[in-house]
XYZ file of C-alpha atoms in Angstrom:
588
model
C 10.473 -67.049 27.714
C 13.139 -68.458 25.393
C 15.537 -65.838 23.995
C 14.909 -64.061 20.701
C 17.476 -63.669 17.962
C 19.835 -60.805 18.967
C 18.713 -57.602 17.248
C 20.847 -54.868 15.631
C 23.929 -57.081 15.724
C 26.921 -55.390 14.027
C 30.693 -55.001 14.455
C 33.072 -52.057 13.804
C 36.531 -50.711 14.637
C 37.867 -47.243 15.555
C 41.610 -47.822 15.176
C 42.079 -50.963 12.995
C 43.396 -52.773 16.106
C 40.326 -53.732 18.029
C 36.786 -54.698 16.972
C 33.658 -54.037 19.013
C 30.347 -55.813 18.337
C 27.033 -54.523 19.698
C 23.433 -55.737 19.868
C 20.227 -55.141 21.797
C 19.390 -57.224 24.869
C 15.881 -58.719 24.928
C 13.798 -59.409 28.052
C 13.230 -63.138 28.886
C 11.902 -62.722 32.453
C 14.527 -65.147 33.736
C 17.074 -63.940 36.276
C 20.056 -65.090 38.284
C 21.622 -68.327 37.035
C 18.826 -68.612 34.461
C 19.638 -65.240 32.834
C 20.560 -65.271 29.132
C 24.221 -66.071 28.371
C 25.955 -64.525 25.363
C 28.902 -66.056 23.524
C 30.835 -64.547 20.569
C 32.802 -66.923 18.375
C 34.597 -66.847 15.025
C 33.055 -69.469 12.765
C 36.282 -70.420 10.996
C 38.349 -70.437 14.195
C 38.680 -73.161 16.767
C 38.522 -70.555 19.521
C 35.275 -70.965 21.399
C 34.821 -67.424 22.768
C 36.273 -64.187 21.400
C 35.282 -61.997 24.367
C 32.980 -61.637 27.333
C 29.813 -59.624 26.693
C 28.697 -56.733 28.904
C 25.009 -55.874 28.815
C 22.849 -53.020 30.051
C 20.030 -52.851 27.496
C 22.791 -52.443 24.892
C 25.297 -55.340 24.834
C 28.874 -55.007 23.596
C 31.925 -57.185 23.274
C 35.477 -56.241 22.072
C 38.638 -58.117 21.109
C 41.978 -57.543 19.392
C 41.926 -58.425 15.727
C 45.660 -58.856 15.094
C 46.374 -59.261 11.361
C 43.039 -60.821 10.428
C 40.883 -58.614 8.187
C 37.901 -60.827 7.234
C 35.720 -62.002 10.099
C 32.684 -64.265 10.407
C 31.382 -63.602 13.908
C 28.456 -65.395 15.532
C 26.720 -64.303 18.737
C 24.834 -67.027 20.623
C 22.245 -66.307 23.335
C 20.802 -69.128 25.412
C 18.843 -69.776 28.589
C 17.198 -72.968 30.009
C 14.284 -72.514 27.602
C 16.184 -72.190 24.320
C 19.031 -70.785 22.210
C 19.303 -68.338 19.286
C 22.187 -67.027 17.139
C 23.022 -64.055 14.854
C 25.977 -63.754 12.440
C 27.923 -60.820 10.981
C 30.511 -61.263 8.214
C 32.676 -58.196 7.492
C 35.977 -56.767 6.334
C 37.539 -54.666 9.097
C 38.478 -51.922 6.606
C 34.819 -51.650 5.663
C 33.719 -51.125 9.282
C 35.689 -48.012 10.198
C 34.078 -45.811 12.896
C 36.767 -43.194 13.684
C 37.159 -41.377 16.983
C 36.236 -37.699 17.149
C 38.982 -35.113 16.428
C 40.349 -33.523 19.590
C 42.356 -30.371 20.360
C 40.806 -28.242 17.588
C 41.992 -24.612 17.331
C 41.588 -21.781 14.831
C 42.955 -18.624 13.293
C 40.933 -16.132 11.282
C 40.833 -13.002 9.118
C 37.846 -10.739 8.515
C 36.296 -13.180 5.989
C 38.004 -16.566 6.614
C 38.339 -19.132 9.381
C 41.014 -21.857 9.358
C 40.483 -24.813 11.725
C 43.456 -26.959 12.842
C 43.585 -30.289 14.652
C 45.878 -33.288 15.186
C 44.913 -36.882 14.422
C 46.937 -40.069 14.714
C 47.307 -42.160 11.574
C 45.259 -45.356 11.679
C 46.279 -46.971 8.381
C 43.372 -45.919 6.209
C 42.529 -42.680 4.415
C 40.016 -40.406 6.118
C 38.091 -37.395 4.875
C 36.827 -34.557 7.051
C 33.638 -32.629 7.321
C 33.442 -29.174 8.938
C 30.138 -27.743 10.127
C 29.837 -23.941 10.398
C 26.776 -22.531 12.169
C 25.823 -19.088 10.780
C 24.411 -16.273 12.969
C 20.989 -16.721 11.371
C 20.879 -20.401 12.343
C 21.704 -21.889 8.935
C 24.379 -24.587 8.714
C 27.130 -24.905 6.103
C 29.104 -28.148 5.598
C 32.598 -28.194 4.091
C 34.394 -31.437 3.087
C 38.190 -31.838 2.863
C 40.909 -34.490 2.753
C 44.466 -34.378 4.182
C 45.838 -37.845 3.583
C 49.528 -37.246 4.200
C 49.729 -34.605 6.916
C 49.449 -35.509 10.573
C 48.268 -31.977 11.304
C 44.916 -31.431 9.682
C 43.289 -28.161 8.705
C 40.393 -26.711 6.697
C 39.727 -23.124 5.590
C 36.188 -21.718 5.366
C 35.876 -18.604 3.216
C 33.200 -16.018 2.376
C 32.332 -15.153 5.966
C 31.163 -11.816 7.386
C 33.645 -9.629 9.265
C 33.343 -9.296 13.034
C 30.742 -12.057 13.237
C 30.483 -15.014 15.591
C 30.394 -18.517 14.121
C 30.297 -21.953 15.733
C 32.410 -24.669 14.078
C 33.088 -28.377 14.697
C 34.728 -31.247 12.816
C 34.137 -34.979 12.250
C 35.654 -37.614 9.991
C 34.883 -40.872 8.171
C 36.622 -43.436 5.961
C 37.365 -42.047 2.501
C 36.891 -45.531 0.979
C 34.200 -47.998 2.053
C 32.474 -45.384 4.238
C 30.762 -46.941 7.218
C 29.905 -44.235 9.784
C 30.831 -40.697 10.762
C 32.818 -40.147 13.908
C 31.346 -38.107 16.714
C 31.668 -34.295 16.389
C 34.546 -32.504 18.009
C 33.609 -30.079 20.827
C 32.066 -26.917 19.256
C 34.405 -23.962 18.868
C 33.036 -20.376 19.069
C 34.945 -18.106 16.657
C 34.632 -14.391 15.849
C 36.074 -13.125 12.582
C 38.236 -10.027 12.666
C 37.013 -6.514 11.861
C 36.850 -5.224 8.283
C 36.080 -1.959 6.508
C 32.438 -0.894 6.970
C 30.321 -1.607 3.900
C 27.449 0.491 2.634
C 26.418 3.965 3.754
C 24.626 5.446 6.711
C 21.147 6.824 6.147
C 21.217 10.561 6.973
C 18.378 13.071 7.225
C 17.901 16.586 8.514
C 15.467 19.034 10.088
C 15.979 22.671 9.168
C 14.841 25.710 11.158
C 15.478 29.159 9.666
C 16.923 31.610 12.185
C 18.363 35.089 12.004
C 21.420 35.046 9.758
C 21.132 31.439 8.591
C 19.673 28.064 9.497
C 19.851 25.598 12.357
C 20.322 22.134 10.841
C 19.645 19.111 13.013
C 21.276 16.034 11.482
C 20.030 12.519 12.154
C 21.616 9.255 11.039
C 20.947 5.555 11.345
C 22.165 2.252 9.963
C 20.307 0.905 6.964
C 19.703 -2.821 6.348
C 22.407 -2.705 3.653
C 24.956 -1.083 5.978
C 27.392 -3.455 7.671
C 29.612 -2.069 10.425
C 32.000 -5.050 10.019
C 33.354 -4.240 13.434
C 32.728 -2.025 16.403
C 31.808 1.537 15.383
C 33.934 3.924 17.440
C 32.852 7.295 15.972
C 30.935 9.177 13.277
C 32.700 11.829 11.187
C 30.627 14.792 9.874
C 32.086 17.180 7.281
C 30.697 20.504 6.009
C 31.723 21.864 2.629
C 30.562 25.175 1.128
C 29.298 24.554 -2.407
C 30.130 27.992 -3.837
C 33.909 27.629 -3.559
C 34.296 23.970 -2.548
C 36.151 24.914 0.630
C 36.134 22.505 3.515
C 34.655 24.395 6.409
C 34.583 22.077 9.396
C 34.784 18.465 10.465
C 33.164 17.028 13.565
C 33.680 13.689 15.279
C 30.956 12.158 17.440
C 31.023 9.127 19.702
C 29.215 5.998 18.551
C 26.522 6.553 21.197
C 25.182 9.596 19.300
C 22.788 9.535 16.347
C 22.080 13.257 15.910
C 23.661 16.691 16.194
C 22.734 20.325 15.563
C 24.878 22.752 13.571
C 24.426 26.324 12.401
C 25.090 27.334 8.813
C 24.781 30.698 7.105
C 22.612 31.437 4.071
C 24.958 29.686 1.623
C 24.483 26.182 0.251
C 26.437 23.371 1.919
C 27.348 19.795 1.236
C 27.161 17.706 4.434
C 28.619 14.200 4.559
C 28.851 11.584 7.300
C 30.975 8.430 7.620
C 31.077 5.654 10.200
C 34.476 4.622 11.544
C 35.611 1.362 13.121
C 39.094 0.148 14.099
C 39.940 -0.627 10.469
C 38.603 2.165 8.246
C 35.767 4.574 7.324
C 32.541 3.703 5.553
C 31.521 5.367 2.308
C 30.145 8.890 2.877
C 26.431 9.624 2.931
C 25.746 13.088 1.471
C 23.036 15.754 1.832
C 22.943 19.157 0.159
C 21.373 21.977 2.148
C 20.292 24.907 0.009
C 20.864 28.430 1.230
C 17.282 29.304 0.303
C 14.683 28.140 2.828
C 12.313 26.791 0.170
C 13.285 23.175 0.749
C 13.386 23.248 4.526
C 11.129 21.397 6.878
C 9.860 24.458 8.673
C 6.833 26.696 9.011
C 8.411 29.160 6.606
C 8.592 26.631 3.789
C 5.535 24.457 4.353
C 2.848 26.876 5.471
C 1.625 27.329 1.897
C 1.115 23.576 1.474
C -2.355 22.373 2.369
C -2.384 19.457 4.766
C -4.171 16.443 3.328
C -5.901 13.980 5.616
C -4.813 10.334 5.655
C -6.375 7.281 7.274
C -5.075 4.602 9.580
C -5.203 0.897 8.733
C -4.671 -2.292 10.693
C -0.981 -2.173 9.736
C -0.260 1.553 10.138
C -1.068 4.877 8.464
C -1.492 4.873 4.694
C 0.361 7.703 2.922
C 0.050 8.358 -0.815
C 1.486 11.109 -2.977
C 1.673 12.234 -6.575
C 4.932 10.925 -8.103
C 7.187 13.194 -10.178
C 9.535 11.808 -12.799
C 12.367 14.204 -11.924
C 13.068 12.586 -8.542
C 15.206 9.508 -7.987
C 13.771 8.772 -4.526
C 11.235 9.954 -1.956
C 11.483 10.472 1.799
C 8.662 10.602 4.349
C 9.433 11.977 7.796
C 7.290 12.227 10.928
C 7.532 12.590 14.696
C 6.934 9.502 16.806
C 5.941 11.688 19.788
C 4.461 14.891 18.293
C 3.428 16.252 21.699
C 6.958 16.030 23.126
C 10.197 17.876 22.528
C 12.333 16.498 21.067
C 9.680 14.659 19.096
C 11.890 11.749 17.936
C 11.993 12.506 14.217
C 11.816 9.394 12.035
C 12.111 8.996 8.276
C 11.895 6.363 5.586
C 13.171 6.274 1.991
C 11.327 4.949 -1.054
C 12.276 4.284 -4.657
C 11.312 6.443 -7.661
C 8.449 4.153 -8.698
C 6.687 4.304 -5.335
C 3.657 6.527 -4.772
C 2.179 5.121 -1.560
C 3.357 3.465 1.634
C 2.010 2.245 4.959
C 3.964 3.873 7.786
C 3.986 1.716 10.898
C 5.603 2.302 14.257
C 5.331 0.827 17.726
C 5.117 4.432 18.962
C 1.824 5.119 17.127
C -1.163 5.272 19.482
C -4.872 5.947 18.796
C -6.140 9.490 19.263
C -2.832 11.229 18.449
C -2.481 13.317 15.300
C 0.692 12.660 13.317
C 2.130 14.946 10.657
C 3.935 13.553 7.633
C 6.086 15.509 5.199
C 6.843 13.999 1.778
C 10.035 15.030 -0.017
C 11.358 14.376 -3.486
C 15.115 13.794 -3.736
C 17.471 14.267 -6.654
C 21.271 14.622 -6.591
C 21.288 14.498 -2.763
C 18.971 17.523 -2.526
C 15.471 17.212 -1.055
C 12.406 19.363 -1.798
C 9.162 19.163 0.099
C 6.195 18.049 -2.018
C 3.210 17.405 0.225
C 2.071 17.398 3.841
C -0.321 14.914 5.394
C -1.963 14.594 8.797
C -3.685 11.522 10.150
C -4.389 9.167 13.025
C -3.654 5.519 13.570
C -7.247 5.414 14.799
C -9.538 8.340 15.521
C -11.212 8.621 18.928
C -14.425 10.485 19.908
C -14.133 14.188 20.864
C -13.334 14.877 24.488
C -15.690 17.882 24.788
C -19.166 18.826 23.576
C -19.855 22.072 21.675
C -20.734 24.988 23.967
C -24.304 26.099 23.132
C -24.444 29.875 23.655
C -27.955 30.756 22.438
C -31.338 29.031 22.372
C -34.244 30.655 20.457
C -37.677 29.129 21.106
C -40.991 29.299 19.276
C -44.097 27.269 20.002
C -43.007 24.574 17.463
C -39.228 24.974 16.987
C -35.936 25.613 18.755
C -32.813 27.168 17.194
C -29.454 26.317 18.788
C -26.270 28.334 18.260
C -22.856 27.160 19.484
C -19.250 28.310 19.483
C -16.736 27.217 16.855
C -15.323 23.825 17.832
C -11.575 23.469 18.324
C -9.968 21.439 15.530
C -6.276 21.758 16.458
C -3.752 18.931 16.710
C -4.707 18.192 20.320
C -8.037 16.766 19.170
C -8.279 12.931 19.081
C -9.829 12.895 15.600
C -10.918 14.960 12.606
C -14.187 16.817 13.228
C -16.761 15.417 10.769
C -19.882 17.275 11.945
C -22.493 17.402 14.691
C -25.446 15.427 15.989
C -28.448 17.139 17.603
C -30.527 14.906 19.904
C -34.066 15.876 20.998
C -36.709 14.073 23.001
C -39.805 15.052 24.984
C -39.623 14.368 28.690
C -42.829 12.362 28.455
C -43.245 9.787 25.701
C -41.150 8.834 22.693
C -39.829 11.090 19.976
C -41.132 10.886 16.406
C -40.260 14.268 14.938
C -40.429 14.653 11.186
C -37.037 14.513 9.428
C -35.233 12.822 12.330
C -33.839 9.345 12.860
C -34.483 7.210 15.893
C -31.567 6.742 18.299
C -31.703 4.230 21.172
C -29.700 4.911 24.338
C -28.216 2.095 26.462
C -31.147 2.435 28.866
C -33.531 1.760 25.905
C -34.888 5.316 25.883
C -35.462 6.915 22.476
C -34.095 10.145 21.046
C -34.655 11.964 17.775
C -31.325 12.382 15.973
C -30.394 15.057 13.421
C -27.036 14.899 11.601
C -25.076 17.972 10.481
C -22.276 16.860 8.164
C -20.712 20.311 7.771
C -18.150 20.840 10.563
C -18.227 24.605 9.866
C -21.929 24.837 10.787
C -22.681 26.554 14.114
C -26.469 26.837 14.056
C -29.370 24.417 13.680
C -33.166 24.635 13.966
C -35.262 21.699 15.152
C -38.833 22.001 13.876
C -42.170 20.249 14.351
C -42.119 20.517 18.147
C -45.308 20.510 20.205
C -46.314 23.767 21.951
C -46.335 23.927 25.734
C -44.108 20.799 25.976
C -40.888 20.143 27.887
C -37.973 18.712 25.845
C -34.407 17.651 26.537
C -31.816 18.502 23.909
C -28.038 18.157 23.415
C -25.500 18.887 20.667
C -22.625 16.388 20.135
C -19.574 16.708 17.898
C -18.432 13.539 16.136
C -15.200 12.412 14.465
C -14.183 9.363 12.467
C -14.018 7.641 15.860
C -17.639 8.437 16.710
C -18.901 10.594 19.560
C -18.652 10.565 23.336
C -21.487 9.155 25.483
C -24.675 11.234 25.532
C -25.382 13.085 28.782
C -25.633 16.685 30.089
C -28.956 17.439 28.408
C -30.329 20.976 28.238
C -34.033 21.250 29.120
C -36.412 23.609 27.281
C -40.144 24.446 27.440
C -41.929 25.442 24.260
C -44.466 28.337 24.714
C -48.186 28.365 23.891
C -49.280 28.891 20.274
C -50.341 32.630 20.117
C -51.980 32.188 16.723
C -54.258 29.539 18.169
C -55.254 31.830 21.030
C -56.135 34.608 18.560
C -58.210 32.194 16.519
C -60.050 31.026 19.631
C -60.637 34.677 20.563
C -62.185 35.440 17.171
C -64.346 32.334 17.037
C -65.586 32.163 20.628
C -64.956 35.319 22.629
C -66.084 37.979 20.129
C -69.438 36.352 19.250
C -70.097 35.799 22.936
C -69.520 39.484 23.682
C -71.777 40.515 20.823
C -74.604 38.274 22.041
C -74.206 39.578 25.560
C -74.337 43.210 24.390
C -77.363 42.583 22.241
C -79.149 40.936 25.107
C -78.295 43.869 27.343
C -79.592 46.482 24.785
C -82.414 44.366 23.454
C -84.945 47.220 23.268
C -82.499 49.520 21.522
C -81.498 46.843 19.073
C -85.096 45.979 18.348
C -86.028 49.631 17.864
C -83.030 50.191 15.674
C -83.210 47.065 13.566
C -86.896 46.043 13.679
C -89.149 48.994 14.658
C -92.900 48.454 14.707
C -93.308 51.500 12.449
C -90.149 52.092 10.473
C -88.877 55.639 10.246
C -87.170 56.480 7.019
C -84.812 58.867 8.759
C -83.824 56.462 11.476
C -83.849 53.088 9.874
C -80.466 51.879 8.612
C -82.319 49.278 6.629
C -83.778 51.984 4.429
C -80.524 53.692 3.619
C -80.835 53.685 -0.152
C -79.217 56.475 -2.096
C -81.825 56.506 -4.867
C -84.651 57.190 -2.470
C -83.539 60.527 -1.065
C -85.135 63.907 -1.626
C -82.676 66.540 -0.622
C -81.420 65.223 2.673
C -84.501 63.255 3.583
C -84.901 59.522 3.176
C -87.938 58.308 1.318
C -89.734 55.030 1.866
C -90.935 53.758 -1.466
C -94.261 52.118 -0.950
C -95.249 51.242 -4.502
C -95.465 47.541 -3.687
C -96.223 47.931 -0.044
C -99.689 47.650 1.437
C -99.377 49.126 4.952
C -101.593 48.002 7.759
C -101.432 51.305 9.611
C -100.457 54.758 8.509
C -99.441 57.162 11.227
C -98.223 60.690 10.946
C -95.180 61.663 12.942
C -96.039 65.293 13.147
C -98.110 67.927 11.488
C -95.050 69.314 9.776
C -94.297 66.003 8.171
C -97.924 65.567 7.249
C -97.915 68.866 5.444
C -94.824 67.835 3.516
C -96.304 64.552 2.510
């Protein structure tokens, strides 16, 4: 192919002594003696070629400029199939591309960095740009100009003490800017140490003992605290409030974040400061009252009822009733409540806060956490409320122990022991479920709900929502039937899988047997007896000739004469009249 017009053709200088022109080489698919040939020439000069081009994708060609400042340079590319040209007209002073600064060094204070470097004069004024990379990844640029001095420098202020920064420098023409130079090699700089800023966050755990109190102090760095150096120790001071006397001072290595001290029954002011190689931080202060009413202990909190709180996707939600007298609130808890030490943690909140979500990587489902809420004023804390809760409740580990089963032909009464509800439980006990089902067939007892097991079998389910209940009666059972039954405790996390059924057999219905006896057996016996004494019954009830003295049919009070019964025959026409005896005949 014939050559194309050279692309990206431009010329520049780095030292005002020599000019370099560059352009992009194009593919012509001709090689050897037919490869493209490049020629640079000055249009106004009689000189044919200014320099010999060197190409490797990017072509370049350099020559000394002498005293000439304005140039009209033409690059010509040709091969056997054609020829093309490109032209660049420029003032050398307008095409300054300086070399990168070398041999950069620094000195620093706790808040400033000064960069130094040397740079040879090249006849034009340069200005400098310093890039400072902050620890958080942000970049700050600082511009400066040192026209007269051979030794250049720039000072960057407002930095953090004892912090690493990365700095580098580049330059460009102050007038007729063309291009920046390359960056100098990056320089890693750490500012010097300064006085710690802010205060440590201090908290305490108080245990009343004989003759005083054991106070466990904890401290940590807050987001607003800046060590501004390497912390070498923590200084703790105790001061008795009654007389203002300084009792003791303790110094602890920087590897510690807690200590235990004993104080008597007086009130004390406890302060802590962090120390680096320069100075101390401001003191953080707590006031411990001699009275145990503001302590975090069983003596001071047993009268407070523990409220239940719920876990969320982000943590455990804690809310409290705000009081206007406090300037801040503190919530403390143990990250590992089943261990000793329990890793006490705490968090501070402003006076206008009445709820917070407490989150921790240490929180796990099925563990009960206790939270104490304190109100703080004038460095003194008073406990306000206690809360207990779970990140997520789990089902109970054990079933209630059924101690007594009372059966009738159509009901069963179950009685069980009180269920444990201590802190070892994986959830708050919400109540009980009673499951019943006949061995044969499905369950459809009145007042129950249907429950389907994983194997598709059906159970009748009764819910007891009172966790204090320890007795329940299942009614409407069938007599003489075998049932399986189980009692399950449930929490906010549900209940454990259903197994370990108890099997019961309901007895026969005794009332039904008595009814059958009255309706069937008794009449049968009467009939049998009558059949057996037929003659006696007939003589007694239906004699051929009734006897007034013997017949129960004729037992009428109004027809008696003395002690004898009388048959009234006024309306009776007898077929036969027979005399029982002569005596009776005489009487008649």
